[in-house]
Amino acid sequence: MPKSKRNKIVSLTNTEKKGKPGKTQLIDRIRKCLDDEYQYVYVFAVHNVRTSKFKEVRTEWLGSRFFMGKNKVMQVALGRTPEEEYKPKLHLVSDNVVGICGLFFTNEPEDKVLRFFQEYSEPDFARSGFKATQEVSLPEGPVNQFVGSMEPYLRDKLGLPTQLKNGIVSLIKDVVVCKEGDVLTPEQCKILELLDIKQAEFRFELSCVWSNGKFKKFAK
């Protein structure tokens, strides 16, 4: 009679010792989802993650479950090799747990899941280190987006060549805020935010799905 993989003891020595109880709880919760609650598990990558927007997605999928934790711990829960895998072919899922990613458990049909995650996209303000997706420039003269009280902040903190003229913020010369491909600084990000220009995009990308011993990889 073959040995059950559910009772296999897997070492956590390759993960950090600190916080081991939390890691054990994460492994137990993931395996409980695999055992009792959900038919499908997906691996998703997340781009430009925003906590508030992620909460909205969780709310939209209340009957399902998202996990984001240390990749190594999630890999342990699934099993990193055919010998360690908690259920058949879960090591293939584990192979896809790389980068900024998570696990999504659901009983909803695959076509509904694929449609939602392919269509979901929320624009947001870029953060420091993000590569600019377009050039943004401001011409010399009045900048109506800024109120007069902001002028010292714009000049001294953000480095814009501004001055007040009759209580109106004005640029004393043309300014290129950023060029396409620039790695944005905190100051550039703040200027873009003040201009209400959103260059980032919060979105998901599904890499694979597992269900009842069957594994499928999605094309990029």
Tab-separated table of N, CA, C and O in Angstrom, residues 66-169:
chain	number	residue	atom	x	y	z
A	66	PHE	N	-6.923	33.822	-0.859
A	66	PHE	CA	-5.622	34.261	-1.359
A	66	PHE	C	-4.562	34.028	-0.286
A	66	PHE	O	-4.808	34.273	0.896
A	67	PHE	N	-3.395	33.587	-0.716
A	67	PHE	CA	-2.242	33.481	0.180
A	67	PHE	C	-1.057	34.178	-0.460
A	67	PHE	O	-0.720	33.929	-1.615
A	68	MET	N	-0.412	35.056	0.313
A	68	MET	CA	0.867	35.631	-0.076
A	68	MET	C	1.773	35.574	1.141
A	68	MET	O	1.462	36.144	2.184
A	69	GLY	N	2.863	34.851	1.016
A	69	GLY	CA	3.815	34.711	2.115
A	69	GLY	C	5.189	34.484	1.529
A	69	GLY	O	5.434	34.747	0.355
A	70	LYS	N	6.091	33.981	2.342
A	70	LYS	CA	7.423	33.657	1.827
A	70	LYS	C	7.294	32.527	0.815
A	70	LYS	O	6.663	31.507	1.075
A	71	ASN	N	7.904	32.714	-0.337
A	71	ASN	CA	7.788	31.710	-1.389
A	71	ASN	C	8.266	30.335	-0.937
A	71	ASN	O	7.653	29.314	-1.267
A	72	LYS	N	9.368	30.297	-0.189
A	72	LYS	CA	9.900	29.003	0.245
A	72	LYS	C	8.913	28.259	1.130
A	72	LYS	O	8.806	27.030	1.066
A	73	VAL	N	8.178	29.002	1.953
A	73	VAL	CA	7.208	28.355	2.837
A	73	VAL	C	6.035	27.819	2.028
A	73	VAL	O	5.553	26.703	2.264
A	74	MET	N	5.565	28.584	1.051
A	74	MET	CA	4.472	28.101	0.212
A	74	MET	C	4.922	26.893	-0.603
A	74	MET	O	4.143	25.952	-0.826
A	75	GLN	N	6.194	26.898	-1.032
A	75	GLN	CA	6.721	25.753	-1.761
A	75	GLN	C	6.758	24.510	-0.879
A	75	GLN	O	6.454	23.404	-1.333
A	76	VAL	N	7.133	24.689	0.375
A	76	VAL	CA	7.143	23.558	1.309
A	76	VAL	C	5.735	22.998	1.479
A	76	VAL	O	5.533	21.783	1.509
A	77	ALA	N	4.756	23.892	1.587
A	77	ALA	CA	3.376	23.439	1.759
A	77	ALA	C	2.913	22.585	0.580
A	77	ALA	O	2.206	21.583	0.757
A	78	LEU	N	3.312	22.969	-0.613
A	78	LEU	CA	2.926	22.233	-1.815
A	78	LEU	C	3.796	20.999	-2.026
A	78	LEU	O	3.312	19.954	-2.479
A	79	GLY	N	5.086	21.136	-1.687
A	79	GLY	CA	6.064	20.097	-1.961
A	79	GLY	C	6.941	20.511	-3.125
A	79	GLY	O	6.445	20.845	-4.191
A	80	ARG	N	8.244	20.474	-2.902
A	80	ARG	CA	9.169	21.000	-3.905
A	80	ARG	C	9.669	19.940	-4.882
A	80	ARG	O	10.268	20.268	-5.902
A	81	THR	N	9.436	18.690	-4.586
A	81	THR	CA	9.872	17.595	-5.451
A	81	THR	C	8.750	16.572	-5.543
A	81	THR	O	7.814	16.587	-4.725
A	82	PRO	N	8.828	15.647	-6.502
A	82	PRO	CA	7.810	14.588	-6.565
A	82	PRO	C	7.731	13.774	-5.271
A	82	PRO	O	6.658	13.290	-4.902
A	83	GLU	N	8.853	13.648	-4.580
A	83	GLU	CA	8.863	12.873	-3.339
A	83	GLU	C	8.206	13.649	-2.196
A	83	GLU	O	7.594	13.047	-1.303
A	84	GLU	N	8.341	14.968	-2.204
A	84	GLU	CA	7.802	15.792	-1.116
A	84	GLU	C	6.377	16.272	-1.370
A	84	GLU	O	5.703	16.685	-0.430
A	85	GLU	N	5.917	16.268	-2.612
A	85	GLU	CA	4.654	16.921	-2.955
A	85	GLU	C	3.507	16.389	-2.105
A	85	GLU	O	3.398	15.180	-1.826
A	86	TYR	N	2.661	17.322	-1.677
A	86	TYR	CA	1.559	16.977	-0.784
A	86	TYR	C	0.485	16.164	-1.505
A	86	TYR	O	-0.154	15.301	-0.911
A	87	LYS	N	0.291	16.441	-2.767
A	87	LYS	CA	-0.613	15.674	-3.626
A	87	LYS	C	0.022	15.573	-5.010
A	87	LYS	O	0.928	16.347	-5.336
A	88	PRO	N	-0.434	14.641	-5.833
A	88	PRO	CA	0.209	14.443	-7.131
A	88	PRO	C	0.292	15.719	-7.976
A	88	PRO	O	-0.680	16.454	-8.105
A	89	LYS	N	1.483	15.967	-8.502
A	89	LYS	CA	1.799	17.057	-9.423
A	89	LYS	C	1.819	18.444	-8.777
A	89	LYS	O	1.950	19.449	-9.470
A	90	LEU	N	1.726	18.512	-7.450
A	90	LEU	CA	1.816	19.822	-6.796
A	90	LEU	C	3.231	20.391	-6.860
A	90	LEU	O	3.413	21.602	-6.721
A	91	HIS	N	4.244	19.522	-7.057
A	91	HIS	CA	5.605	20.071	-7.190
A	91	HIS	C	5.722	20.933	-8.441
A	91	HIS	O	6.551	21.842	-8.498
A	92	LEU	N	4.867	20.688	-9.441
A	92	LEU	CA	4.863	21.521	-10.639
A	92	LEU	C	4.307	22.907	-10.328
A	92	LEU	O	4.750	23.910	-10.889
A	93	VAL	N	3.337	22.944	-9.439
A	93	VAL	CA	2.819	24.234	-8.968
A	93	VAL	C	3.913	24.965	-8.199
A	93	VAL	O	4.145	26.161	-8.394
A	94	SER	N	4.597	24.242	-7.335
A	94	SER	CA	5.676	24.821	-6.528
A	94	SER	C	6.751	25.461	-7.398
A	94	SER	O	7.313	26.504	-7.047
A	95	ASP	N	7.031	24.845	-8.539
A	95	ASP	CA	8.051	25.390	-9.453
A	95	ASP	C	7.696	26.787	-9.941
A	95	ASP	O	8.578	27.552	-10.360
A	96	ASN	N	6.412	27.131	-9.925
A	96	ASN	CA	5.950	28.428	-10.419
A	96	ASN	C	5.843	29.492	-9.329
A	96	ASN	O	5.494	30.636	-9.613
A	97	VAL	N	6.134	29.102	-8.099
A	97	VAL	CA	6.081	30.059	-6.978
A	97	VAL	C	7.406	30.804	-6.935
A	97	VAL	O	8.322	30.456	-6.189
A	98	VAL	N	7.525	31.815	-7.767
A	98	VAL	CA	8.749	32.615	-7.871
A	98	VAL	C	8.365	34.091	-7.986
A	98	VAL	O	7.303	34.435	-8.491
A	99	GLY	N	9.257	34.942	-7.522
A	99	GLY	CA	9.007	36.383	-7.622
A	99	GLY	C	7.906	36.832	-6.670
A	99	GLY	O	7.608	36.182	-5.662
A	100	ILE	N	7.284	37.955	-7.006
A	100	ILE	CA	6.186	38.480	-6.184
A	100	ILE	C	4.919	37.766	-6.617
A	100	ILE	O	4.327	38.079	-7.657
A	101	CYS	N	4.517	36.765	-5.842
A	101	CYS	CA	3.411	35.922	-6.267
A	101	CYS	C	2.631	35.410	-5.074
A	101	CYS	O	2.963	35.683	-3.919
A	102	GLY	N	1.579	34.643	-5.352
A	102	GLY	CA	0.766	34.065	-4.300
A	102	GLY	C	-0.034	32.893	-4.836
A	102	GLY	O	0.059	32.538	-6.011
A	103	LEU	N	-0.824	32.309	-3.937
A	103	LEU	CA	-1.696	31.193	-4.287
A	103	LEU	C	-3.147	31.644	-4.162
A	103	LEU	O	-3.502	32.353	-3.215
A	104	PHE	N	-3.951	31.229	-5.106
A	104	PHE	CA	-5.376	31.576	-5.118
A	104	PHE	C	-6.182	30.288	-5.173
A	104	PHE	O	-6.097	29.520	-6.138
A	105	PHE	N	-6.966	30.035	-4.116
A	105	PHE	CA	-7.814	28.854	-4.029
A	105	PHE	C	-9.262	29.238	-4.298
A	105	PHE	O	-9.759	30.238	-3.749
A	106	THR	N	-9.942	28.451	-5.110
A	106	THR	CA	-11.329	28.772	-5.444
A	106	THR	C	-12.073	27.539	-5.926
A	106	THR	O	-11.450	26.551	-6.365
A	107	ASN	N	-13.385	27.622	-5.884
A	107	ASN	CA	-14.251	26.608	-6.482
A	107	ASN	C	-14.965	27.147	-7.715
A	107	ASN	O	-15.785	26.446	-8.315
A	108	GLU	N	-14.649	28.399	-8.072
A	108	GLU	CA	-15.293	29.004	-9.234
A	108	GLU	C	-14.736	28.388	-10.522
A	108	GLU	O	-13.572	27.976	-10.568
A	109	PRO	N	-15.555	28.321	-11.582
A	109	PRO	CA	-15.095	27.710	-12.834
A	109	PRO	C	-13.901	28.443	-13.426
A	109	PRO	O	-13.752	29.658	-13.279
A	110	GLU	N	-13.076	27.689	-14.127
A	110	GLU	CA	-11.823	28.228	-14.658
A	110	GLU	C	-12.055	29.397	-15.599
A	110	GLU	O	-11.303	30.383	-15.556
A	111	ASP	N	-13.079	29.324	-16.452
A	111	ASP	CA	-13.289	30.407	-17.416
A	111	ASP	C	-13.612	31.723	-16.714
A	111	ASP	O	-13.188	32.792	-17.152
A	112	LYS	N	-14.336	31.663	-15.603
A	112	LYS	CA	-14.653	32.878	-14.842
A	112	LYS	C	-13.388	33.467	-14.225
A	112	LYS	O	-13.181	34.696	-14.252
A	113	VAL	N	-12.551	32.611	-13.677
A	113	VAL	CA	-11.308	33.073	-13.054
A	113	VAL	C	-10.391	33.714	-14.097
A	113	VAL	O	-9.868	34.811	-13.892
A	114	LEU	N	-10.201	33.035	-15.221
A	114	LEU	CA	-9.321	33.557	-16.262
A	114	LEU	C	-9.819	34.893	-16.789
A	114	LEU	O	-9.030	35.822	-16.990
A	115	ARG	N	-11.116	34.994	-16.995
A	115	ARG	CA	-11.683	36.234	-17.530
A	115	ARG	C	-11.449	37.392	-16.561
A	115	ARG	O	-11.043	38.490	-16.960
A	116	PHE	N	-11.677	37.155	-15.276
A	116	PHE	CA	-11.512	38.230	-14.294
A	116	PHE	C	-10.068	38.714	-14.244
A	116	PHE	O	-9.792	39.921	-14.321
A	117	PHE	N	-9.123	37.787	-14.116
A	117	PHE	CA	-7.730	38.194	-13.929
A	117	PHE	C	-7.110	38.732	-15.208
A	117	PHE	O	-6.172	39.540	-15.150
A	118	GLN	N	-7.584	38.310	-16.350
A	118	GLN	CA	-7.094	38.880	-17.603
A	118	GLN	C	-7.599	40.293	-17.816
A	118	GLN	O	-6.904	41.136	-18.382
A	119	GLU	N	-8.810	40.569	-17.348
A	119	GLU	CA	-9.418	41.879	-17.567
A	119	GLU	C	-9.114	42.878	-16.455
A	119	GLU	O	-9.208	44.092	-16.656
A	120	TYR	N	-8.740	42.377	-15.277
A	120	TYR	CA	-8.562	43.276	-14.132
A	120	TYR	C	-7.300	44.129	-14.292
A	120	TYR	O	-6.202	43.615	-14.516
A	121	SER	N	-7.450	45.419	-14.161
A	121	SER	CA	-6.335	46.354	-14.211
A	121	SER	C	-6.769	47.661	-13.555
A	121	SER	O	-7.840	48.175	-13.867
A	122	GLU	N	-5.943	48.158	-12.644
A	122	GLU	CA	-6.247	49.413	-11.964
A	122	GLU	C	-5.051	50.355	-12.065
A	122	GLU	O	-3.967	50.040	-11.572
A	123	PRO	N	-5.224	51.516	-12.720
A	123	PRO	CA	-4.114	52.473	-12.787
A	123	PRO	C	-3.821	53.060	-11.413
A	123	PRO	O	-4.719	53.206	-10.583
A	124	ASP	N	-2.559	53.378	-11.184
A	124	ASP	CA	-2.170	53.952	-9.903
A	124	ASP	C	-0.915	54.800	-10.087
A	124	ASP	O	-0.274	54.753	-11.133
A	125	PHE	N	-0.601	55.566	-9.058
A	125	PHE	CA	0.574	56.427	-9.114
A	125	PHE	C	1.843	55.590	-9.003
A	125	PHE	O	1.907	54.633	-8.229
A	126	ALA	N	2.832	55.959	-9.779
A	126	ALA	CA	4.109	55.251	-9.759
A	126	ALA	C	4.834	55.522	-8.449
A	126	ALA	O	4.682	56.578	-7.833
A	127	ARG	N	5.635	54.553	-8.054
A	127	ARG	CA	6.457	54.685	-6.861
A	127	ARG	C	7.929	54.766	-7.254
A	127	ARG	O	8.312	54.418	-8.364
A	128	SER	N	8.742	55.200	-6.310
A	128	SER	CA	10.169	55.332	-6.548
A	128	SER	C	10.755	54.013	-7.048
A	128	SER	O	10.467	52.946	-6.511
A	129	GLY	N	11.573	54.089	-8.092
A	129	GLY	CA	12.171	52.894	-8.666
A	129	GLY	C	11.425	52.357	-9.867
A	129	GLY	O	11.938	51.497	-10.596
A	130	PHE	N	10.203	52.859	-10.084
A	130	PHE	CA	9.394	52.439	-11.232
A	130	PHE	C	9.944	53.091	-12.497
A	130	PHE	O	10.412	54.219	-12.481
A	131	LYS	N	9.881	52.379	-13.626
A	131	LYS	CA	10.323	52.960	-14.898
A	131	LYS	C	9.179	53.732	-15.550
A	131	LYS	O	8.078	53.193	-15.717
A	132	ALA	N	9.445	54.978	-15.878
A	132	ALA	CA	8.415	55.820	-16.481
A	132	ALA	C	7.940	55.224	-17.801
A	132	ALA	O	8.737	54.753	-18.613
A	133	THR	N	6.638	55.262	-18.016
A	133	THR	CA	6.057	54.695	-19.235
A	133	THR	C	5.846	55.746	-20.324
A	133	THR	O	5.528	55.404	-21.452
A	134	GLN	N	6.020	57.022	-19.970
A	134	GLN	CA	5.843	58.075	-20.957
A	134	GLN	C	6.599	59.322	-20.509
A	134	GLN	O	6.914	59.483	-19.323
A	135	GLU	N	6.892	60.188	-21.454
A	135	GLU	CA	7.529	61.455	-21.109
A	135	GLU	C	6.473	62.433	-20.617
A	135	GLU	O	5.375	62.502	-21.161
A	136	VAL	N	6.828	63.170	-19.580
A	136	VAL	CA	5.947	64.207	-19.044
A	136	VAL	C	6.739	65.507	-18.967
A	136	VAL	O	7.818	65.545	-18.365
A	137	SER	N	6.237	66.536	-19.590
A	137	SER	CA	6.923	67.833	-19.569
A	137	SER	C	5.930	68.938	-19.250
A	137	SER	O	4.728	68.811	-19.491
A	138	LEU	N	6.446	70.018	-18.691
A	138	LEU	CA	5.634	71.179	-18.330
A	138	LEU	C	6.231	72.416	-19.000
A	138	LEU	O	7.436	72.654	-18.906
A	139	PRO	N	5.412	73.213	-19.650
A	139	PRO	CA	5.932	74.409	-20.311
A	139	PRO	C	6.136	75.558	-19.324
A	139	PRO	O	5.524	75.608	-18.259
A	140	GLU	N	6.997	76.444	-19.689
A	140	GLU	CA	7.181	77.664	-18.903
A	140	GLU	C	5.848	78.394	-18.774
A	140	GLU	O	5.043	78.436	-19.701
A	141	GLY	N	5.632	78.968	-17.570
A	141	GLY	CA	4.411	79.733	-17.358
A	141	GLY	C	3.576	79.186	-16.211
A	141	GLY	O	4.045	78.344	-15.432
A	142	PRO	N	2.341	79.656	-16.061
A	142	PRO	CA	1.475	79.249	-14.947
A	142	PRO	C	1.199	77.745	-14.950
A	142	PRO	O	1.030	77.133	-16.007
A	143	VAL	N	1.162	77.184	-13.742
A	143	VAL	CA	0.815	75.765	-13.562
A	143	VAL	C	-0.429	75.736	-12.683
A	143	VAL	O	-0.350	75.852	-11.455
A	144	ASN	N	-1.565	75.614	-13.301
A	144	ASN	CA	-2.834	75.759	-12.583
A	144	ASN	C	-3.147	74.604	-11.635
A	144	ASN	O	-4.027	74.719	-10.793
A	145	GLN	N	-2.422	73.485	-11.779
A	145	GLN	CA	-2.679	72.348	-10.883
A	145	GLN	C	-2.191	72.622	-9.460
A	145	GLN	O	-2.606	71.935	-8.522
A	146	PHE	N	-1.315	73.588	-9.269
A	146	PHE	CA	-0.723	73.848	-7.970
A	146	PHE	C	-1.280	75.135	-7.362
A	146	PHE	O	-1.409	76.147	-8.047
A	147	VAL	N	-1.577	75.087	-6.071
A	147	VAL	CA	-2.035	76.296	-5.367
A	147	VAL	C	-0.818	77.080	-4.884
A	147	VAL	O	0.276	76.528	-4.705
A	148	GLY	N	-1.013	78.351	-4.652
A	148	GLY	CA	0.092	79.234	-4.311
A	148	GLY	C	0.869	78.817	-3.081
A	148	GLY	O	2.096	78.965	-3.036
A	149	SER	N	0.178	78.287	-2.075
A	149	SER	CA	0.859	77.918	-0.830
A	149	SER	C	1.854	76.773	-1.017
A	149	SER	O	2.710	76.538	-0.161
A	150	MET	N	1.756	76.064	-2.145
A	150	MET	CA	2.652	74.939	-2.398
A	150	MET	C	3.980	75.367	-3.005
A	150	MET	O	4.905	74.569	-3.102
A	151	GLU	N	4.107	76.625	-3.413
A	151	GLU	CA	5.277	77.038	-4.189
A	151	GLU	C	6.611	76.760	-3.495
A	151	GLU	O	7.525	76.204	-4.125
A	152	PRO	N	6.773	77.103	-2.202
A	152	PRO	CA	8.070	76.794	-1.558
A	152	PRO	C	8.378	75.293	-1.566
A	152	PRO	O	9.535	74.902	-1.766
A	153	TYR	N	7.359	74.458	-1.361
A	153	TYR	CA	7.551	73.009	-1.361
A	153	TYR	C	7.969	72.515	-2.750
A	153	TYR	O	8.892	71.707	-2.889
A	154	LEU	N	7.307	73.043	-3.773
A	154	LEU	CA	7.631	72.645	-5.140
A	154	LEU	C	9.062	73.031	-5.501
A	154	LEU	O	9.778	72.272	-6.164
A	155	ARG	N	9.459	74.195	-5.046
A	155	ARG	CA	10.800	74.710	-5.393
A	155	ARG	C	11.893	74.058	-4.544
A	155	ARG	O	12.904	73.590	-5.088
A	156	ASP	N	11.701	74.043	-3.210
A	156	ASP	CA	12.768	73.609	-2.310
A	156	ASP	C	12.844	72.093	-2.148
A	156	ASP	O	13.945	71.532	-2.016
A	157	LYS	N	11.703	71.425	-2.138
A	157	LYS	CA	11.685	69.974	-1.890
A	157	LYS	C	11.671	69.154	-3.181
A	157	LYS	O	12.315	68.105	-3.259
A	158	LEU	N	10.940	69.620	-4.163
A	158	LEU	CA	10.797	68.834	-5.391
A	158	LEU	C	11.689	69.320	-6.523
A	158	LEU	O	11.787	68.676	-7.565
A	159	GLY	N	12.328	70.464	-6.321
A	159	GLY	CA	13.314	70.926	-7.292
A	159	GLY	C	12.752	71.556	-8.550
A	159	GLY	O	13.470	71.689	-9.552
A	160	LEU	N	11.497	71.971	-8.527
A	160	LEU	CA	10.926	72.619	-9.704
A	160	LEU	C	11.312	74.104	-9.729
A	160	LEU	O	11.300	74.764	-8.685
A	161	PRO	N	11.625	74.638	-10.887
A	161	PRO	CA	11.997	76.057	-10.990
A	161	PRO	C	10.750	76.944	-10.994
A	161	PRO	O	10.300	77.421	-12.038
A	162	THR	N	10.194	77.154	-9.815
A	162	THR	CA	8.929	77.889	-9.708
A	162	THR	C	9.117	79.239	-9.023
A	162	THR	O	10.104	79.486	-8.336
A	163	GLN	N	8.123	80.074	-9.212
A	163	GLN	CA	8.002	81.329	-8.474
A	163	GLN	C	6.529	81.714	-8.459
A	163	GLN	O	5.730	81.200	-9.240
A	164	LEU	N	6.181	82.608	-7.515
A	164	LEU	CA	4.808	83.087	-7.433
A	164	LEU	C	4.662	84.376	-8.231
A	164	LEU	O	5.442	85.301	-8.069
A	165	LYS	N	3.644	84.409	-9.096
A	165	LYS	CA	3.316	85.622	-9.836
A	165	LYS	C	1.841	85.919	-9.619
A	165	LYS	O	0.976	85.159	-10.056
A	166	ASN	N	1.585	86.988	-8.864
A	166	ASN	CA	0.203	87.358	-8.536
A	166	ASN	C	-0.547	86.210	-7.867
A	166	ASN	O	-1.721	85.946	-8.129
A	167	GLY	N	0.177	85.488	-6.994
A	167	GLY	CA	-0.429	84.395	-6.247
A	167	GLY	C	-0.575	83.102	-7.032
A	167	GLY	O	-1.139	82.135	-6.519
A	168	ILE	N	-0.051	83.047	-8.244
A	168	ILE	CA	-0.166	81.860	-9.090
A	168	ILE	C	1.217	81.233	-9.263
A	168	ILE	O	2.197	81.923	-9.546
A	169	VAL	N	1.285	79.918	-9.065
A	169	VAL	CA	2.550	79.203	-9.250
A	169	VAL	C	2.901	79.201	-10.736
A	169	VAL	O	2.083	78.822	-11.582
